[in-house]
Coordinates of C-alpha atoms in Angstrom, one line a residue:
X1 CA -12.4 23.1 8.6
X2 CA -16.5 23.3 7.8
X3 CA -18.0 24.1 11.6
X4 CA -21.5 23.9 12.7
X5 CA -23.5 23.4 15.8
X6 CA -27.0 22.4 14.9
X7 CA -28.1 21.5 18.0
X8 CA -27.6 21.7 22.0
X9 CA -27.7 18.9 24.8
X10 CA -28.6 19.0 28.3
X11 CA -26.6 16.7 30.4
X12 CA -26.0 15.7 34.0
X13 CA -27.2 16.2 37.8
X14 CA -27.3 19.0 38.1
X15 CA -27.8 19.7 33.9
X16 CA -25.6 21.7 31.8
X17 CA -25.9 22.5 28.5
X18 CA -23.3 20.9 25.5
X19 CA -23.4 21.9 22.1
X20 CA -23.2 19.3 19.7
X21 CA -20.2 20.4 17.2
X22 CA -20.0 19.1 13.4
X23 CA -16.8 19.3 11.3
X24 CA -16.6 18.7 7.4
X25 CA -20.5 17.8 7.6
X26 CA -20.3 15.0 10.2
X27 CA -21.0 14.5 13.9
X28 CA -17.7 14.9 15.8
X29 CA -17.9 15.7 19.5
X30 CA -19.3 17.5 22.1
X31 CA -18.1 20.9 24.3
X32 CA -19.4 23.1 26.9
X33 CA -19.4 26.5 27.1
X34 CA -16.2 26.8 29.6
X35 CA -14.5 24.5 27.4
X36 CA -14.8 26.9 24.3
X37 CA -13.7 29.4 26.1
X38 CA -10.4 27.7 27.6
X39 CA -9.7 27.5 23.5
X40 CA -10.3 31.3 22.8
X41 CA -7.9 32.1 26.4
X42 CA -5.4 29.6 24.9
X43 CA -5.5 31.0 21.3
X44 CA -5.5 34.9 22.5
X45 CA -2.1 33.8 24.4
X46 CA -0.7 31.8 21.1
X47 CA -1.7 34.1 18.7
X48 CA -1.3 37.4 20.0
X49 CA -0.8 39.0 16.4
X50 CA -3.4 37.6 15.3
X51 CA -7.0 39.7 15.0
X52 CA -9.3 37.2 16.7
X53 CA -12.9 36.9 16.1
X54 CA -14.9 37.7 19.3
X55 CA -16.1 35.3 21.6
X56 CA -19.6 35.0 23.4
X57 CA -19.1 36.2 27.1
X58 CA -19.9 34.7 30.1
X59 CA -23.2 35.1 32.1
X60 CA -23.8 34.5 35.6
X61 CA -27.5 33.9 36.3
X62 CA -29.0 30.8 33.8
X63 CA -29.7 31.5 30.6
X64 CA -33.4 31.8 28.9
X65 CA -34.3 29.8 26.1
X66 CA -33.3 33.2 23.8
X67 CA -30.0 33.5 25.1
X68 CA -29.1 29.8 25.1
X69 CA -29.9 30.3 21.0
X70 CA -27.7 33.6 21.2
X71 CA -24.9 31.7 22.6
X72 CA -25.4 28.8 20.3
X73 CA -25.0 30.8 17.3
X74 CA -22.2 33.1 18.8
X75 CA -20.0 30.0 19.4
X76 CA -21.0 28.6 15.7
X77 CA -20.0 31.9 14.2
X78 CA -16.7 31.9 16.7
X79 CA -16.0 28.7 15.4
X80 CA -16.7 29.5 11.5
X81 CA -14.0 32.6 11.5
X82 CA -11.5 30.4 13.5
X83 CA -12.0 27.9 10.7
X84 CA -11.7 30.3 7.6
X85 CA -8.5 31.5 8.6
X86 CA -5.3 29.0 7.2
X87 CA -3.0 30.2 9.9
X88 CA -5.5 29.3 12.5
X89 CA -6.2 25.8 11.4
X90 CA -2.5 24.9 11.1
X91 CA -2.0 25.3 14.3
X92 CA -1.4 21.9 16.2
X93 CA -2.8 23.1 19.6
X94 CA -5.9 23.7 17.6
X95 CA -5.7 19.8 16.0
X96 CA -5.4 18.5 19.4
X97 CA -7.7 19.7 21.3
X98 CA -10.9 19.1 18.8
X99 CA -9.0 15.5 18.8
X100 CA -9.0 15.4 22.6
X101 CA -12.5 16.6 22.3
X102 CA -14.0 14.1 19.9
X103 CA -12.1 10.8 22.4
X104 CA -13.5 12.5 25.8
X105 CA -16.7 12.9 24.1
X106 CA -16.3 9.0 22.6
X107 CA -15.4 7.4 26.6
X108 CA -18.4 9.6 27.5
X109 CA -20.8 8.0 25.3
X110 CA -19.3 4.2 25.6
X111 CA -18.5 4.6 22.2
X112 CA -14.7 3.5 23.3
X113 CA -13.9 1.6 26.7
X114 CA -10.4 4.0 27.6
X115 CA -8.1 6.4 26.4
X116 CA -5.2 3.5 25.6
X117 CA -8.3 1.5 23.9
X118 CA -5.7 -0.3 20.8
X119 CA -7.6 -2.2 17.7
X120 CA -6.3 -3.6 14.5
X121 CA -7.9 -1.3 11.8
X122 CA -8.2 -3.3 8.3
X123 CA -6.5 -0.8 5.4
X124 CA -7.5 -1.5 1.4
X125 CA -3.9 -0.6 -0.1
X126 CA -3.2 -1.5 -3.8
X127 CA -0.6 -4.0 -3.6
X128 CA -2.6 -5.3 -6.3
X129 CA -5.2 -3.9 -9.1
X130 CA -8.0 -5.7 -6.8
X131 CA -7.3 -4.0 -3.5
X132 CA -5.3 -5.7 -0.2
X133 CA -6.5 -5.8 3.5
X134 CA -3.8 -4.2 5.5
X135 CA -3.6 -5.3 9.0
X136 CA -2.8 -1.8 11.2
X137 CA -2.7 -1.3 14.5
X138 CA -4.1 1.8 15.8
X139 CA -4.6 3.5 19.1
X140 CA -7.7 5.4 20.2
X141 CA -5.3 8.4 20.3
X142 CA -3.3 8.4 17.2
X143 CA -4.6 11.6 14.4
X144 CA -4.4 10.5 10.7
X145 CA -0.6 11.3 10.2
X146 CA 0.2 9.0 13.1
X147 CA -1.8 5.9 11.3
X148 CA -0.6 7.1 7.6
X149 CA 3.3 6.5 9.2
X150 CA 2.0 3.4 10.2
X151 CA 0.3 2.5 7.0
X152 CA 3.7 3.6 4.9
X153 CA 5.8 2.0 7.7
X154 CA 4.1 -2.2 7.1
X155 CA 4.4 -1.4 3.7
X156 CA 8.6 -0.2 3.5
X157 CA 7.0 2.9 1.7
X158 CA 9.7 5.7 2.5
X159 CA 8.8 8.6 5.0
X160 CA 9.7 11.2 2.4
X161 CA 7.1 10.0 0.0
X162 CA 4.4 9.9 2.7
X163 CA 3.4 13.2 1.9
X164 CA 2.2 12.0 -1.4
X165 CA -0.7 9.6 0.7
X166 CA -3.3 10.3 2.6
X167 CA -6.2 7.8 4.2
X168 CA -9.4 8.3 3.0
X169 CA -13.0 6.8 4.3
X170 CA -15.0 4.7 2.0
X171 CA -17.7 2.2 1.5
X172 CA -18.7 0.1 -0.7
X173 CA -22.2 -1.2 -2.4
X174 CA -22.6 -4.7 -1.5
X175 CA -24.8 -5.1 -4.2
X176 CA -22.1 -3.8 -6.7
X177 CA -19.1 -3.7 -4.5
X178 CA -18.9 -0.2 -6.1
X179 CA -16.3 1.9 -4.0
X180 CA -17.8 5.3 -2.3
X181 CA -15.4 8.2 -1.3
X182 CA -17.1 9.5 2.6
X183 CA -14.4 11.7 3.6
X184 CA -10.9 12.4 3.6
X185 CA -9.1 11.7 7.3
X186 CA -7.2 14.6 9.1
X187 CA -5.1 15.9 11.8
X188 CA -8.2 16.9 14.3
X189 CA -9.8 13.2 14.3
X190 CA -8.7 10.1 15.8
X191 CA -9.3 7.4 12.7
X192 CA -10.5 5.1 15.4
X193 CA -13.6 7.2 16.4
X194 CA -14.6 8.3 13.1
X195 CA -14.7 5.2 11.7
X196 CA -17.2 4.1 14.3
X197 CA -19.0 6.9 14.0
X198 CA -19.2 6.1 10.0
X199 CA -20.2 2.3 10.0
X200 CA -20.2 0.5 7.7
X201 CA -17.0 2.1 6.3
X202 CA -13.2 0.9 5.5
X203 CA -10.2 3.0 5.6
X204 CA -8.5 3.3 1.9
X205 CA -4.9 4.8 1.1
X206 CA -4.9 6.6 -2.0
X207 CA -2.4 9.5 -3.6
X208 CA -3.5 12.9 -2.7
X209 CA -2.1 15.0 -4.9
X210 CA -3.9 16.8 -7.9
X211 CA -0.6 17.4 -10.5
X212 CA -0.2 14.2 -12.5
X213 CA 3.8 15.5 -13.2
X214 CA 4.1 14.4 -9.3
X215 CA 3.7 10.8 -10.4
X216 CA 7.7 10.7 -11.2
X217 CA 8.5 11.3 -7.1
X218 CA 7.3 7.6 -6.6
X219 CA 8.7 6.2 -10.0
X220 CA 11.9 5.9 -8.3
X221 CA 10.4 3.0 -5.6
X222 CA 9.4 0.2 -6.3
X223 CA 7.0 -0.2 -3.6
X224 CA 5.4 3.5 -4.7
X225 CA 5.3 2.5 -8.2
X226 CA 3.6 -0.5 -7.5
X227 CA 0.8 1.3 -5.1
X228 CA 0.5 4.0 -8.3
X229 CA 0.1 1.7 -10.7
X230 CA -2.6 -0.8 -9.2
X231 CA -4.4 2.3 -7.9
X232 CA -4.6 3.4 -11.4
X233 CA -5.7 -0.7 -13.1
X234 CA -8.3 -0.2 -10.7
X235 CA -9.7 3.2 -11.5
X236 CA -9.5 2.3 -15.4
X237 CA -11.9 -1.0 -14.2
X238 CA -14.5 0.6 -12.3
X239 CA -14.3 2.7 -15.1
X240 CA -13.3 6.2 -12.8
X241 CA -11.1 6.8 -16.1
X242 CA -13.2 6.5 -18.8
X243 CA -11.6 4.4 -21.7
X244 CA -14.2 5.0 -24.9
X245 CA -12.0 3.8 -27.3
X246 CA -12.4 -0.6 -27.3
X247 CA -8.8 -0.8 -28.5
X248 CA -7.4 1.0 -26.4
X249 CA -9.0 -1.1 -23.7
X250 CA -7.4 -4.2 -25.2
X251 CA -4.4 -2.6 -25.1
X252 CA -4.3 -2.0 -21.5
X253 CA -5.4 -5.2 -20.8
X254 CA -2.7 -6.6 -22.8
X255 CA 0.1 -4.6 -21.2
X256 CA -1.8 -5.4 -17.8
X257 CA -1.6 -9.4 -18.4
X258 CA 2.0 -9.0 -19.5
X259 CA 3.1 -6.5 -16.5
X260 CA 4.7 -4.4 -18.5
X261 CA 3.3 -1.5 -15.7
X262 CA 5.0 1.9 -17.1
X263 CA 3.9 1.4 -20.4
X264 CA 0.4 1.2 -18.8
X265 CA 1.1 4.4 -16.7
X266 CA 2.8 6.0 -19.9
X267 CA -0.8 5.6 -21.7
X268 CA -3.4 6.2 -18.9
X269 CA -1.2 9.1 -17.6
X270 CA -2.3 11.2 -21.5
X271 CA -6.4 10.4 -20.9
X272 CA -8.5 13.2 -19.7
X273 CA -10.0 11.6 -16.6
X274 CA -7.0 9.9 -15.4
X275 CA -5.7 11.3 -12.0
X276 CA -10.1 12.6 -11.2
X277 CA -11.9 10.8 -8.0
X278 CA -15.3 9.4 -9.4
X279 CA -18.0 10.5 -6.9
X280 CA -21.6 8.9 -7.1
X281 CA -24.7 9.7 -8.9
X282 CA -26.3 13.0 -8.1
X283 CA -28.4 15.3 -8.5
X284 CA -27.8 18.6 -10.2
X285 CA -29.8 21.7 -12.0
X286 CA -27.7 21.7 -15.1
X287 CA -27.8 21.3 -17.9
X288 CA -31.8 21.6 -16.4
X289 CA -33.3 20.7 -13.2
X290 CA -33.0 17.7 -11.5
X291 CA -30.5 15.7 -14.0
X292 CA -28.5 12.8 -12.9
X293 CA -25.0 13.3 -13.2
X294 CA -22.3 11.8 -12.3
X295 CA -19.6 14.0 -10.7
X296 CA -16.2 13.7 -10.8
X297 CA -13.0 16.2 -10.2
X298 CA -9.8 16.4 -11.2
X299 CA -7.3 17.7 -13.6
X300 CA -8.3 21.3 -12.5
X301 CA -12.1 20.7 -13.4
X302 CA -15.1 19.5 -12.5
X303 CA -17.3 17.5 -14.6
X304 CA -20.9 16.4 -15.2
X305 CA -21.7 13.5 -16.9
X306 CA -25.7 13.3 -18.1
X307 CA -27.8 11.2 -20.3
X308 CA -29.3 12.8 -23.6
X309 CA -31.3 9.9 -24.6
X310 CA -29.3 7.5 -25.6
X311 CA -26.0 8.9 -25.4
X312 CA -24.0 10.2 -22.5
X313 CA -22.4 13.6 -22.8
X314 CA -19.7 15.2 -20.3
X315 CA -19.4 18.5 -19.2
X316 CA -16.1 20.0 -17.8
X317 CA -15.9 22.8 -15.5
X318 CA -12.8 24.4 -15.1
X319 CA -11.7 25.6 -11.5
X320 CA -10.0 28.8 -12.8
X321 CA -13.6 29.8 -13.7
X322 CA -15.7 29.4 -10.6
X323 CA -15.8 32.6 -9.3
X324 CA -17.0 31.1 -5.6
X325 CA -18.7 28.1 -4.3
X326 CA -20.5 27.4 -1.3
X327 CA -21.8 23.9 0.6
X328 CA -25.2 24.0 2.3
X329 CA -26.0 21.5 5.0
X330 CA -29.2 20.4 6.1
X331 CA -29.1 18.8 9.5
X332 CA -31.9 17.0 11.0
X333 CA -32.6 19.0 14.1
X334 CA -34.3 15.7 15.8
X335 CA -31.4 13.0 15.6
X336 CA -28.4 15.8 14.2
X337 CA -25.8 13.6 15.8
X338 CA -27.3 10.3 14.7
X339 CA -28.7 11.2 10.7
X340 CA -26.6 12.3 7.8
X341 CA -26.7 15.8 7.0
X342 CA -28.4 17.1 3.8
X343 CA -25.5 18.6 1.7
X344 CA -25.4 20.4 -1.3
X345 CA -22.8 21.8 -3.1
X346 CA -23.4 25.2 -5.5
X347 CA -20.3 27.1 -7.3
X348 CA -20.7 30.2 -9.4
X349 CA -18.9 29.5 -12.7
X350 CA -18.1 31.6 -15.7
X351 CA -20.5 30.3 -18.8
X352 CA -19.3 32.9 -21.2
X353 CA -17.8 36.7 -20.9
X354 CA -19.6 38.8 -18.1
X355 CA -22.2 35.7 -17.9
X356 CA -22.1 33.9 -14.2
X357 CA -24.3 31.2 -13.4
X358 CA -24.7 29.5 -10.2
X359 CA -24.6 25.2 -10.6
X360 CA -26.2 23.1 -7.8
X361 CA -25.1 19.5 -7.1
X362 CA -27.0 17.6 -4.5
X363 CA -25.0 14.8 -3.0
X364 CA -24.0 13.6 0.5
X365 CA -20.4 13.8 -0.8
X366 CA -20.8 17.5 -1.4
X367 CA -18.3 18.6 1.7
X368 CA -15.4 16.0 0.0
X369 CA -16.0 17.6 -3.8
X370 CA -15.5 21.0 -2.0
X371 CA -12.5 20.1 -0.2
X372 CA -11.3 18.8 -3.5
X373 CA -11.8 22.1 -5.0
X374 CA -9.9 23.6 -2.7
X375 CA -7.1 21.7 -2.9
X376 CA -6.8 21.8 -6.6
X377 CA -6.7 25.9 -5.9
X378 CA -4.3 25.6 -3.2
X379 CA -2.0 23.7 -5.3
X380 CA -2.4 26.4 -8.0
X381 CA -2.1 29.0 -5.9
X382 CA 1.1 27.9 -4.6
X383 CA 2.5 27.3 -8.2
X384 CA 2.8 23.0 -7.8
X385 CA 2.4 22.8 -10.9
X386 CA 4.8 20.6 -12.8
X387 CA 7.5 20.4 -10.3
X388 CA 9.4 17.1 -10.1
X389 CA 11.7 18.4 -7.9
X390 CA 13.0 15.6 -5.0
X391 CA 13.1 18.7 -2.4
X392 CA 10.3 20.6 -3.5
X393 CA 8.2 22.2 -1.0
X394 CA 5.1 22.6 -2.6
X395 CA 3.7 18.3 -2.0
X396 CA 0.6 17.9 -0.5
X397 CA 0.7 17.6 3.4
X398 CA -1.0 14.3 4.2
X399 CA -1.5 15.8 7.6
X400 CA -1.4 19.2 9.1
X401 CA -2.2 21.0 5.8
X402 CA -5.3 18.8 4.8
X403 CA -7.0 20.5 7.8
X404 CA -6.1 24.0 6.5
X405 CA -6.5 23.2 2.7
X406 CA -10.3 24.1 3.4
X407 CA -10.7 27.6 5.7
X408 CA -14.2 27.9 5.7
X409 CA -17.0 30.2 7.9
X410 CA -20.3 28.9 7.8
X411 CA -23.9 30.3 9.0
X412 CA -26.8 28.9 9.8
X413 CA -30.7 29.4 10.8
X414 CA -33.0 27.7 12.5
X415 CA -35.8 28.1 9.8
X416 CA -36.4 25.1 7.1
X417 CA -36.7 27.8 4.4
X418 CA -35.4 26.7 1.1
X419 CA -32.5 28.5 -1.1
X420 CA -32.7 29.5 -4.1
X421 CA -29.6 30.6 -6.2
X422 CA -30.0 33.3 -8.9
X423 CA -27.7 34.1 -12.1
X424 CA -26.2 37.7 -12.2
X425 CA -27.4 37.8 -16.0
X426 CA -30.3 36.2 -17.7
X427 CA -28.3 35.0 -20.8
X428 CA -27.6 31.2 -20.3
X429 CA -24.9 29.8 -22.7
X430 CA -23.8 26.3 -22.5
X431 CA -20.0 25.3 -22.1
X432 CA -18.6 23.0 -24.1
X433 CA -19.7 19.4 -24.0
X434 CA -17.8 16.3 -25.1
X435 CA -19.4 12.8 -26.2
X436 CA -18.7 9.8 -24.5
X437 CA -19.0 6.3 -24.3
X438 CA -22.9 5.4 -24.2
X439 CA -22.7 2.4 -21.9
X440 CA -21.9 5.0 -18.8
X441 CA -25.4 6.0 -18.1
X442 CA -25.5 7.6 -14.4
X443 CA -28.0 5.4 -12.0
X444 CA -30.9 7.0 -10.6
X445 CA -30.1 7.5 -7.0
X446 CA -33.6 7.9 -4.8
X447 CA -33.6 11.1 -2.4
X448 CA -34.1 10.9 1.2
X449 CA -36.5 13.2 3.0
X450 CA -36.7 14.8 6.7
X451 CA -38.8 16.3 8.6
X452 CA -37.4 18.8 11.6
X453 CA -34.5 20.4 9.8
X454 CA -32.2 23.3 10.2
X455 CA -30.5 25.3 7.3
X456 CA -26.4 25.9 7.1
X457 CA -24.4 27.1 4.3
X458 CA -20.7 26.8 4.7
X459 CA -18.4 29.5 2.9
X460 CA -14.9 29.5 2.4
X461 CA -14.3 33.3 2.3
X462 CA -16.5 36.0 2.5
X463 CA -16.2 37.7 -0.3
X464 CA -17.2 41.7 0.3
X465 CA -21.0 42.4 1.7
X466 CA -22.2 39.0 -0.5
X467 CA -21.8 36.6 2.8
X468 CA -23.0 33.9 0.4
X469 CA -20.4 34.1 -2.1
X470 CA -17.4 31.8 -1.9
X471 CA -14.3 33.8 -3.1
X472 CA -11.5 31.5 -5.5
X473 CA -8.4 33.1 -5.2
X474 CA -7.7 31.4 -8.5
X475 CA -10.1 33.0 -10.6
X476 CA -8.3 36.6 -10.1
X477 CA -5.7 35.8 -13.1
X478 CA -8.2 34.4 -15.9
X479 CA -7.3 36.7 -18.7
X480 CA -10.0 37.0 -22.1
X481 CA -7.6 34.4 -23.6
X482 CA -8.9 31.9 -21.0
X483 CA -12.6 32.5 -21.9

């Protein structure tokens, strides 16, 4: 869980103070001080063996203008240590009452009319290659796992394959009717709210697992198979797996037109980008500064594709070699609640032996990609790789887990100074690139500019006295064999 709190509120007659709390990037409620510190008493009692961070304490005459700031920042850097710690953000106390917090701040703001407010939530699902409208209802109160059940439930998906599904955010281009990834739902946010608080946006089900070998745990269902294989027809036709060979296209299309759906799967399954989420143009410093690229993870890497002229080249970046990463947010200090952050998403990655290089993507999808990048380490970590096993304990948690899969601390100023990022040698070398296709040219996406800002960068572990370094517990076992 990414915390900040860019900004404070005064509210109320007499006025109080609130501080205005983000998660993952995005607006999600507001808290007084009393009411963080009910958490940290309710956490001290839970978590007794646990070494808490400590917590801001209490002042009895009002607070100056310096001290409101002191307070701010304490309760940001409470909140960051609470959030970098994967035993912490399991917890379901800790889910709840961030979830409680985000509806009580909603019927404040007339954003929902009560606490039993019920709506009908519209669902893509790919009962077809084309996307269908799920009708679900959903209560101001239910958490993502409560509406994924539901989701599984219209459609006679089984419970045990759940856990293979998660609901993600998205939008899409009416000029293109592209689709757009915003965010992954989880356990600490009603679906309800953050949906309103993301308009225009749709709710998608998708897989949301990283090991292709998982794909045989829904082969045995027909009604898994089914969502599998149209999710795949349409990532091969808005091109998110890249077919460059046009008979191999044909042959898809063929097998498509005849149904023959495992022979499909059997042939997209073996392409490089099959199983990667496609994420939109942005802006990145390599292979040189300010290149378009067109980002997308999966398969254990991360990769860039650029236009050299007239030809489009891709360049993969394997998770086992990124030493750390960081995401930096930007909010607007004015209007924090109401304006997107600024994100930006830099990882230090291994170019060649003793070489590191830091690699800067600018996109407001930057908090996803890292949360993406976690959960591809996670799953490595925890050694999912090819198992197939029916009772296997290492699938994706759709629910609880996809809250922890990203412990994070974060720190912010209240300067508008901008960050630079520095190699650790001054030998560049250039990872291997692959040609592609050259009809694939990234679009040029225009940046937007702010004025009042104030500076975050969120870290997911503080890696010795470098506060700005991102540790990957994955890169500890790359041998010289990997290089």
């Amino acid at each position: 869980m990414h915390f900040s709190i860019p900004d404070t509120q005064d509210l109320g007659s007499p006025t109080y103070t609130v501080y205005n709390i983000h998660i993952n990037g995005s607006y999600h409620c507001c808290l007084r001080y009393k009411q963080l510190h009910s958490l940290n008493e309710q956490m001290r009692r839970h978590c007794s063996s646990l070494s808490l961070p400590p917590f801001p304490p209490k002042r009895f005459l009002p607070l100056t203008n310096g001290q409101l700031e002191a307070r701010r920042s304490g309760l940001e850097q409470y909140l960051q240590i609470i959030g970098q710690d994967a035993r912490l953000v399991r917890l379901p106390f800790l889910h709840q009452f961030f979830q409680r917090a985000q509806l009580d701040t909603a019927l404040a703001e007339g954003n929902v009319g009560s606490d039993s407010e019920e709506k009908q939530l519209e669902v893509e699902v790919y009962t077809n290659p084309n996307g269908a409208q799920l009708l679900v209802n959903c209560n101001v109160q239910q958490n993502a796992s409560l509406l994924l059940k539901s989701v599984c439930r219209e459609l006679k998906l089984p419970e045990e394959l759940m856990k293979l599904f998660c609901l993600y955010l998205m939008r899409k281009k009416r000029e293109s009717d592209e689709l757009v990834l915003v965010r992954r739902l989880m356990d600490f946010e009603s679906p309800y709210i953050t949906r309103l608080h993301a308009q225009p946006c749709e709710l998608l089900l998708r897989t949301c697992y990283w090991d292709s070998s998982w794909d045989a745990k829904l082969y045995g269902n027909k009604v898994a198979l089914n969502l599998l294989y149209n999710q795949t027809v349409a990532d091969v036709s808005r091109e998110w797996v890249v077919i460059c060979s046009p008979g191999l296209g044909r042959q898809l299309s063929h097998l498509q037109m005849q149904g023959r759906s495992l022979e499909y799967m059997d042939i997209v399954r073996d392409l490089p980008s099959y199983g990667c989420l496609q994420f939109e143009a942005a802006n990145v410093d390599y292979p040189d500064p300010k290149t378009m690229a067109l980002v997308s993870i999966g398969n254990k890497e991360l990769s860039l594709r650029t236009a050299r002229g007239a030809k489009i080249y891709e360049t993969k970046f394997r998770v086992t070699r990124m030493r750390s990463w960081r995401v930096s947010v930007t909010h607007n200090t004015l209007e924090s609640r109401l304006e997107p952050s600024q994100l930006q998403l830099a990882f230090e990655y291994l170019i060649s032996k003793q070489t590191l290089r830091w690699i800067t993507i600018s996109s407001e999808q930057a908090m996803l990609m890292s949360v993406c990048l976690q959960a591809m380490v996670d799953q490595l970590l925890h050694g999912g790789g090819g198992k197939t096993d029916q009772n296997s304990d290492d699938e994706p948690d759709a629910g609880a887990t996809s809250a922890a899969s990203t412990p994070s601390s974060v720190s912010s100023t209240s300067t508008c100074a901008s960050t630079s990022y520095s190699t650790t040698t001054a030998s560049i070398t250039t990872p291997p690139v692959k040609f592609l296709a050259h009809d694939l040219a990234p679009k040029s996406k225009q940046q937007r500019l702010t004025t009042s800002r104030t500076f975050g960068a969120v870290f997911f572990r503080n890696d010795g006295e470098d506060g700005a370094r991102v540790a990957n517990e994955a890169f500890e076992g790359i041998g010289d064999d990997d290089l």
